[in-house]
Every structure is written in C-alpha cells, then in structure tokens.
XYZ file of C-alpha atoms in Angstrom:
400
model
C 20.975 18.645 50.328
C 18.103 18.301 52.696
C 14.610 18.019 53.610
C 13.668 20.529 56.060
C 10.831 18.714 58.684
C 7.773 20.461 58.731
C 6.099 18.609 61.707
C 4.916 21.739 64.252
C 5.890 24.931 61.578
C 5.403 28.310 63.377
C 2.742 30.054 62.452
C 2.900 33.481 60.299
C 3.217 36.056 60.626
C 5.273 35.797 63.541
C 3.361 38.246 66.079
C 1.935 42.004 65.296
C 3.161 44.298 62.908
C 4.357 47.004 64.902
C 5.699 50.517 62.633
C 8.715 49.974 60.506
C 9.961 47.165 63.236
C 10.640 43.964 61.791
C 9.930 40.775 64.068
C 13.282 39.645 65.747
C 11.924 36.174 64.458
C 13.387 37.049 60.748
C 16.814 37.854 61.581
C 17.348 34.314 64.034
C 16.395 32.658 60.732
C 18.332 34.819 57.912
C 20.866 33.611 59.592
C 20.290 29.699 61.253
C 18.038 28.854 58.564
C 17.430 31.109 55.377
C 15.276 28.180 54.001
C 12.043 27.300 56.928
C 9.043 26.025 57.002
C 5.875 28.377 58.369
C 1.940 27.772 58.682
C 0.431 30.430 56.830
C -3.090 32.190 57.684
C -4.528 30.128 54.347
C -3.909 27.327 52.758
C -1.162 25.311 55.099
C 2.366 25.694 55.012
C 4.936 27.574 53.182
C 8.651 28.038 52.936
C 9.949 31.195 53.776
C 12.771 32.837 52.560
C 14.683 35.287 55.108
C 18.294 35.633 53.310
C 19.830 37.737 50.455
C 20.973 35.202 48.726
C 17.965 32.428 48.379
C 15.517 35.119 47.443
C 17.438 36.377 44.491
C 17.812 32.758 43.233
C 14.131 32.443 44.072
C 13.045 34.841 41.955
C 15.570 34.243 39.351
C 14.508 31.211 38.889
C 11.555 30.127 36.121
C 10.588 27.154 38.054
C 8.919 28.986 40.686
C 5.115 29.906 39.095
C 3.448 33.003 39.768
C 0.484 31.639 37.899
C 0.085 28.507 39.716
C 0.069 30.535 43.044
C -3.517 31.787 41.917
C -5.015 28.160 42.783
C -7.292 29.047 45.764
C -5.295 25.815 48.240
C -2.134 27.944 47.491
C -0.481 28.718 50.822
C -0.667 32.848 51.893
C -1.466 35.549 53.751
C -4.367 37.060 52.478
C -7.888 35.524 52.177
C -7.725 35.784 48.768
C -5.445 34.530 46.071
C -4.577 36.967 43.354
C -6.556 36.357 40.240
C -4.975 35.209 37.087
C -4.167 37.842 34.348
C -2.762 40.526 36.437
C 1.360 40.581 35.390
C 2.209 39.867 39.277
C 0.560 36.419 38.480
C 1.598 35.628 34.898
C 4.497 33.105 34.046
C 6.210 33.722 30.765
C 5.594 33.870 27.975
C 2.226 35.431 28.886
C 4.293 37.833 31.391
C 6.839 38.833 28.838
C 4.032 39.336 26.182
C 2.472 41.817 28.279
C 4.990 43.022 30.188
C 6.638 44.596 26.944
C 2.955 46.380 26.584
C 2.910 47.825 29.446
C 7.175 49.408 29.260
C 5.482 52.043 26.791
C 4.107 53.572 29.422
C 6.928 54.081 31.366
C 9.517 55.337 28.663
C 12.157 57.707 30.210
C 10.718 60.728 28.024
C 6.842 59.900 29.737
C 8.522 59.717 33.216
C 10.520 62.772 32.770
C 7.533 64.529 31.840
C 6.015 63.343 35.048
C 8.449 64.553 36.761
C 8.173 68.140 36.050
C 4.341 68.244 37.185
C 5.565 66.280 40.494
C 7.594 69.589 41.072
C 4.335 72.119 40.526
C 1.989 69.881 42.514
C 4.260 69.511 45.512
C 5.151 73.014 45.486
C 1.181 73.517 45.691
C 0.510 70.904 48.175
C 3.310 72.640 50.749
C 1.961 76.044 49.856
C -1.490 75.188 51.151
C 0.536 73.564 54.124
C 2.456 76.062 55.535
C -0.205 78.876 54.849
C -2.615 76.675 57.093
C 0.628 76.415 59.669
C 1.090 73.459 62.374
C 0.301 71.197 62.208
C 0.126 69.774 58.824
C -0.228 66.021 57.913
C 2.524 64.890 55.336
C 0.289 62.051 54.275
C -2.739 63.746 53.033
C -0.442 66.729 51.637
C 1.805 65.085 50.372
C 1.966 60.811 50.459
C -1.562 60.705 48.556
C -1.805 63.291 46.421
C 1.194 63.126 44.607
C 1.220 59.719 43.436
C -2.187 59.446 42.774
C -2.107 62.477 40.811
C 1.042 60.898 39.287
C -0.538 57.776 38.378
C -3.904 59.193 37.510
C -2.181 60.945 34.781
C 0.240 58.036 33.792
C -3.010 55.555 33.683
C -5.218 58.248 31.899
C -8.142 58.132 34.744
C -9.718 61.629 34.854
C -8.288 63.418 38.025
C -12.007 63.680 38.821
C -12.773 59.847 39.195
C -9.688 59.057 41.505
C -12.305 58.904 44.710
C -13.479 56.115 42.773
C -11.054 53.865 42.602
C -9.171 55.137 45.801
C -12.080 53.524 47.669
C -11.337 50.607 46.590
C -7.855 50.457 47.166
C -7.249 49.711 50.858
C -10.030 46.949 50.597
C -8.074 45.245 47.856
C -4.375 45.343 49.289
C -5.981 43.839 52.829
C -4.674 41.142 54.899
C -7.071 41.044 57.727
C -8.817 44.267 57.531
C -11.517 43.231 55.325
C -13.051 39.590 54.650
C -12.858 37.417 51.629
C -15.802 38.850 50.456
C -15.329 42.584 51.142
C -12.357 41.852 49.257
C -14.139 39.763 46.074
C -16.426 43.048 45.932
C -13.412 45.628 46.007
C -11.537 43.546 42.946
C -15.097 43.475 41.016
C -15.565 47.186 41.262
C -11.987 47.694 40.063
C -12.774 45.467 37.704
C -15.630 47.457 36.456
C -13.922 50.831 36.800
C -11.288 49.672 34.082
C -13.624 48.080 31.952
C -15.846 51.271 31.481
C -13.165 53.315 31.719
C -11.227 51.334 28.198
C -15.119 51.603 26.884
C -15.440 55.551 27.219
C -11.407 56.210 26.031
C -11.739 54.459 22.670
C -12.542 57.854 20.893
C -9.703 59.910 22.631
C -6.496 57.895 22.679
C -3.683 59.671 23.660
C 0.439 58.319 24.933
C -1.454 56.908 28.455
C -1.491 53.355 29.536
C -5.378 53.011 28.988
C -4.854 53.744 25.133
C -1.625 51.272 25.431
C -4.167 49.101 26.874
C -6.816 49.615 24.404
C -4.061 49.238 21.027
C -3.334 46.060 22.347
C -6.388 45.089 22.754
C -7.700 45.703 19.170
C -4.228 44.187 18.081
C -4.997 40.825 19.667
C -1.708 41.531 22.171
C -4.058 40.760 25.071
C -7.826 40.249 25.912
C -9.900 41.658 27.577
C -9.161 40.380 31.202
C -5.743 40.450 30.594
C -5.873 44.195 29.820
C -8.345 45.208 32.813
C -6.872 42.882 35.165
C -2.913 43.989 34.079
C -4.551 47.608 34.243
C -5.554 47.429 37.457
C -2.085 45.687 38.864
C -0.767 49.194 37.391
C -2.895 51.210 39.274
C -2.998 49.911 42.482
C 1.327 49.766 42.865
C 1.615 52.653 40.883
C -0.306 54.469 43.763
C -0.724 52.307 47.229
C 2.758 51.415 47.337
C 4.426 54.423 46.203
C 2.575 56.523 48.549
C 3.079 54.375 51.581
C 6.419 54.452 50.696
C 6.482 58.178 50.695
C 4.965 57.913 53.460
C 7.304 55.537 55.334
C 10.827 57.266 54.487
C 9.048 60.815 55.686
C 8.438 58.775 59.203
C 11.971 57.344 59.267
C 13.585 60.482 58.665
C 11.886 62.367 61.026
C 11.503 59.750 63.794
C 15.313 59.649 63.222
C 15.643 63.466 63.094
C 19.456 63.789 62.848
C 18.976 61.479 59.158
C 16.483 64.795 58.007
C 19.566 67.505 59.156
C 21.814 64.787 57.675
C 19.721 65.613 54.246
C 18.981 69.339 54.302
C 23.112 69.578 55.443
C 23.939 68.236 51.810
C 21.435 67.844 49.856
C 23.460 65.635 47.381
C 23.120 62.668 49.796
C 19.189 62.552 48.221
C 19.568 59.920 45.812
C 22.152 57.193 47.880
C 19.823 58.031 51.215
C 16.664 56.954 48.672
C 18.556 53.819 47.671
C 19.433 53.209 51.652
C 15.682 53.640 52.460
C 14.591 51.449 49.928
C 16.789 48.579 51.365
C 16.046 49.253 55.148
C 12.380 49.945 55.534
C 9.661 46.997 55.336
C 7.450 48.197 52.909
C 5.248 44.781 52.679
C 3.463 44.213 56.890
C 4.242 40.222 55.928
C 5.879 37.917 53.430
C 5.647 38.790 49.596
C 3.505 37.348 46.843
C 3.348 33.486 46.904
C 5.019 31.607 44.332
C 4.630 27.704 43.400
C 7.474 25.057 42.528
C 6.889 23.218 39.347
C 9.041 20.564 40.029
C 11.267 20.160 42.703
C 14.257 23.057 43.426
C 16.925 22.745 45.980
C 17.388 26.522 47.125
C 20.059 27.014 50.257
C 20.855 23.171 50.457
C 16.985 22.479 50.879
C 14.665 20.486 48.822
C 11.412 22.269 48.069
C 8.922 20.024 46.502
C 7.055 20.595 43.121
C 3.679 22.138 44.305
C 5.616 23.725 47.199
C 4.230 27.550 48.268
C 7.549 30.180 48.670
C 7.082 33.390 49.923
C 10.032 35.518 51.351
C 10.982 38.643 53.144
C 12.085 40.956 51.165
C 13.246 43.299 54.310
C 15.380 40.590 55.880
C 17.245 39.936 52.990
C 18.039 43.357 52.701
C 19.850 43.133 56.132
C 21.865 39.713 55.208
C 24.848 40.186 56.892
C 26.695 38.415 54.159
C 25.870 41.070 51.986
C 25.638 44.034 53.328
C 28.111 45.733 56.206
C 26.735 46.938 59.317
C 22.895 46.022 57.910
C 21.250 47.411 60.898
C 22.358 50.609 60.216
C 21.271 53.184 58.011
C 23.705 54.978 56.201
C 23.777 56.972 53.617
C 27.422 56.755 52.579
C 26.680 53.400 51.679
C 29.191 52.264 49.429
C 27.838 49.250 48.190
C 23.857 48.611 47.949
C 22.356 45.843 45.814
C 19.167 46.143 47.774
C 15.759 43.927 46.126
C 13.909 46.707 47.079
C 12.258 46.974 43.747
C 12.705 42.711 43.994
C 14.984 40.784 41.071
C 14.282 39.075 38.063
C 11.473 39.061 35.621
C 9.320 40.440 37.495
C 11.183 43.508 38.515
C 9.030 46.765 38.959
C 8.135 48.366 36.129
C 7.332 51.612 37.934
C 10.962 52.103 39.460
C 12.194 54.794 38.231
C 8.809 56.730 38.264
C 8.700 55.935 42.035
C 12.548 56.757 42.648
C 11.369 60.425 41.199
C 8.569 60.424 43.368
C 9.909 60.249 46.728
C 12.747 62.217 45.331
C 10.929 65.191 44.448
C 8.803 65.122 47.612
C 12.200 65.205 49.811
C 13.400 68.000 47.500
C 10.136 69.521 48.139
C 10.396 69.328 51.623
C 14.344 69.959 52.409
C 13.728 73.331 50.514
C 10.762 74.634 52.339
C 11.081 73.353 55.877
C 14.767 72.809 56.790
C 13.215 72.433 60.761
C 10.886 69.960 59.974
C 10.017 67.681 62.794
C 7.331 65.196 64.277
C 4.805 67.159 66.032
C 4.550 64.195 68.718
C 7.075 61.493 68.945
C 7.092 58.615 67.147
C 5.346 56.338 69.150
C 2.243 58.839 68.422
C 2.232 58.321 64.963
C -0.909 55.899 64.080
C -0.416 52.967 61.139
C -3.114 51.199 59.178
C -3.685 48.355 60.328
C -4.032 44.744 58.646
C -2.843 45.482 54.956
C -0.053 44.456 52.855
C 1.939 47.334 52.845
C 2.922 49.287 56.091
C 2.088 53.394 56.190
C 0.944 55.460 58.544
C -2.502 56.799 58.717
C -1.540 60.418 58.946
C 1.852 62.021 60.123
C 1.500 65.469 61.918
C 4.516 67.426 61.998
C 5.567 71.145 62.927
C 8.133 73.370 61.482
C-alpha cells in the first residue's frame, strides 16, 4: 500500500482533444500507474483512474460520493459542479429512491414501442436524404433527429418545444466552450423548461416520464427539485449523448471504410460491432464525473484520502490490456467484451438498452439503403465541436 506523491501533478487534460484519438498520455499510465495524481482545470488535484480494473472497483464501491462531488472546491473539469438532486449526483438511498422512479420509464414494453417509431422516422429522415442526393449530413439527418425525437417522446415534451430545450443543451454539457455563467443561465432555463412543463401536464398524464415525474411528486417519492433536476439529467443523456454517439460510430465506420463493407457483408455482425464500438470510441472529450472519498480507500495498492476527488477514463480502461486481447483493435468477432461503456455499478445507465436500439436501428437504416456509403472528404475534413464533454462531430457529409 502506498501514497502516491503529488508534488508537480500534470495538468489535465493532457493536451487537445483531437477526433476519436485518445492522448498517448492514458495508455503510459493504464499501464505504469493505473492510480495518478493530475491538476485539474478547477478545484486542484485529482486522482485519475486509467485501468479496467480500478475503475470498476471505483464505481463499485459506496465510499466514493457522487453527492459530495457537488461542493463547488471539488476537483474537475468543468467550471461548474453538477448541482445536487440530479441522479448522476445522488448517493443512496436518495439514488435508489429515485432511481426505481425513473426504471418505469424505461420498461422493455415502452422501449420496444420506441423502437418501432425509430424504424418510420429513420426511414423518413434517409428518404428526404437521398431524394436531395450528395451530399447529405448524417448528423442533422440522422444523429439529432432521431434521438431527440426518441427522447422527446419518452420524456413527454411536445415535439414542437424541442428547439427549446436543444438550445440549451450544448451550453450545459460545456467544458470550455461557455463560461461559468453562460453555463448557470443554460441549467436555470432547463430548470424552468421542466418546471412549467410538470405545471401544464398535470391534466393529461399519460405512461411518459413527466407523468412518472409528476405521480411521484404528489406521492411524496420526490420534491420538487429532485423531480426537475432528475428530469432534466434524463433529458440531456437521453439525447446529447446518444446522438453524439450515433454520431461517433457513423464516423468510425466510415473513416474506417472496410468496418462499413465489414457490416453491410453480414449484417448479423450489428449487435457484437455495437458492443465493440461502445468499448473503443471515447465518448466523454476528458475524464468522467467527479466522485469524493468518504473516508480513506486503497484502490490499485494506493491510498486515496477521505475528501479525495476521483475521476477516471472510461476509454482507457476499455483498452486494459489485462482485459481485453489485442485492445487497440477493433473487432467485431470479439469474443469476450465486458466493456464499461454504459459504466458499472449503481449508477449504471438507465437508458441502455433504449440507446443500444438507437444506434442499432440507424445502422440498419443505413446498411439497407446505402450499401456504398462513404465520407464525402476524408476524415481529417470532418469538423468536431469543440470544448464539451462529449466528443461528436459538427456535421458529417458523405456520398453514396
């Protein structure tokens, strides 16, 4: 068991966040030192996690607060904390209380239902494509509107107000696109979205997470900021990160065109190439959510002291060598893949298996209708948002 020094920590993030490209910085430590100490952007210095094995203890473990992370000296990457009362900041038995609220929404029968209506709108969305021909842009065809539409429907927001809270969304999910106080305004608009939106569905409840929301709410499950603030948690991963995610494994498949013939040559590779892509690509442009110790923890053979800031990447882990063969690589035949993609623990994604349909049906979509589907630059054309949590392109043009 040791201390680890933290005299001179490197700063992070490590350098810029270039694509899908993870910084060779990650991999030295995975494996020399799973367990390090960084300087973060905000509030001092953290540990970082870089291998498979001390992040799943991490977030296994109870004695690493999500709650306590909210305190505004708490160690991160963004210039604000998260709030308290959204479920990604909740310890138990708050989290479990309203995490169990929440599951209603995403029963098997309400996802399957989804799923069928993910079939008509993509089939729309690449009709309107291919009658406008080449180029098109896969992310405004395809990456936005169908999980917005998806989680529009889900959340209950009328499909008419979804430029409303869509405006706020890139503001809130920022790292260093938008300051502290762009971002306090985004989270009070959301804020106020919810809140009128619970007001005005009272008299028309229906099997949609606002009138989950709103039953709870009169039950005394969960107040009023839990609900708005849980609500909004919902509706921002429900959409932002499924559709960069979309939009991420259309840009790895096509920047690594022979993966897309791989695909439309057997179409039964979907679901383990989904899997695969989950475990490869970087969805998050730095380290996760911070966590706090609440006493001391010895994770990998180091101490990490009670009031101690952990974040990890997620990514990294994902390419442990001890875990998985040949990380580097991206194969579809993959045997064995216990990939934290959707991460481990309480906290695991509630939304996984609406988002595992998602990208499904959009590669379905797409294998059918444009078996020559290609980039119509090269990949190094492709333009990414810049300075936000997750990584996605701004708009992928491609010919067929």
């Amino acid at each position: 068991m040791t201390v680890a020094q933290t005299a001179g920590a490197p700063k992070y993030p490590f350098g810029p966040v270039v694509g899908l490209d993870l910084h060779p910085r990650y991999a030295q430590l995975c494996r020399n030192e799973p367990v390090s100490r960084v300087t973060m952007p905000y509030g001092g210095e953290a540990w970082l996690l870089t291998g498979y094995h001390e992040i799943k203890e991490f977030l296994a473990d109870p004695r690493f607060s999500s709650h306590a992370a909210t305190a505004p000296d708490t160690a991160r990457v963004t210039p604000l904390p998260l709030r308290p009362g959204n479920l990604l900041s909740m310890d138990p038995p708050d989290h479990g209380r309203i995490r169990k609220v929440v599951a209603h929404a995403f029963r098997p029968r309400i996802v399957s239902q989804l799923a069928d209506r993910m079939r008509d709108l993509v089939a729309s969305e690449l009709d309107a494509m291919e009658e406008a021909g080449p180029p098109g842009d896969l992310v405004q065809r395809l990456a936005i509107p169908l999980p917005v539409r998806m989680i529009v429907e889900l959340f209950g927001v009328p499909y008419e107000q979804r430029a409303e809270f869509r405006r706020y969304s890139d503001v809130f999910v920022a790292t260093s696109a938008h300051t502290r106080e762009e971002i306090d305004a985004a989270r009070d608009g959301l804020e106020d979205f919810l809140r009128r939106l619970i007001a005005t569905r009272r008299s028309s409840l229906s099997d949609d997470l606002v009138s989950v929301l709103i039953e709870a709410l009169d039950a005394g499950e969960l107040s009023e900021v839990e609900a708005v603030r849980t609500g909004i948690g919902v509706l921002m991963a429900g959409h932002e990160t499924s559709l960069s995610m979309i939009s991420n494994v259309s840009f790895l498949l096509l920047a690594q065109r022979e993966l897309y013939a791989s695909l439309c040559a057997d179409p039964k590779l979907v679901d383990p190439a989904i899997e695969e892509m989950l475990r490869i690509i970087p969805l998050r442009s730095v380290g996760s959510f911070p966590r706090r110790a609440t006493e001391d923890v010895v994770i990998g053979g180091v101490t990490i002291r009670a009031g101690d800031t952990v974040i990890f990447q997620r990514a990294q882990g994902d390419r442990d060598e001890r875990v998985f063969e040949d990380p580097e690589t991206i194969r579809f035949d993959r045997e064995r893949n216990p990939h934290l993609g959707f991460g481990h623990g309480m906290h695991y994604c509630l939304g996984a298996s609406l988002a595992r349909a998602e990208i499904r049906v959009a590669l379905e979509g797409l294998m059918g209708r444009f078996p020559s589907l290609r980039l119509a630059g090269t990949p190094e054309d492709v333009p990414w948002k810049p300075g936000l949590i997750a990584r996605a392109p701004e708009s992928l043009l491609v010919t067929w």
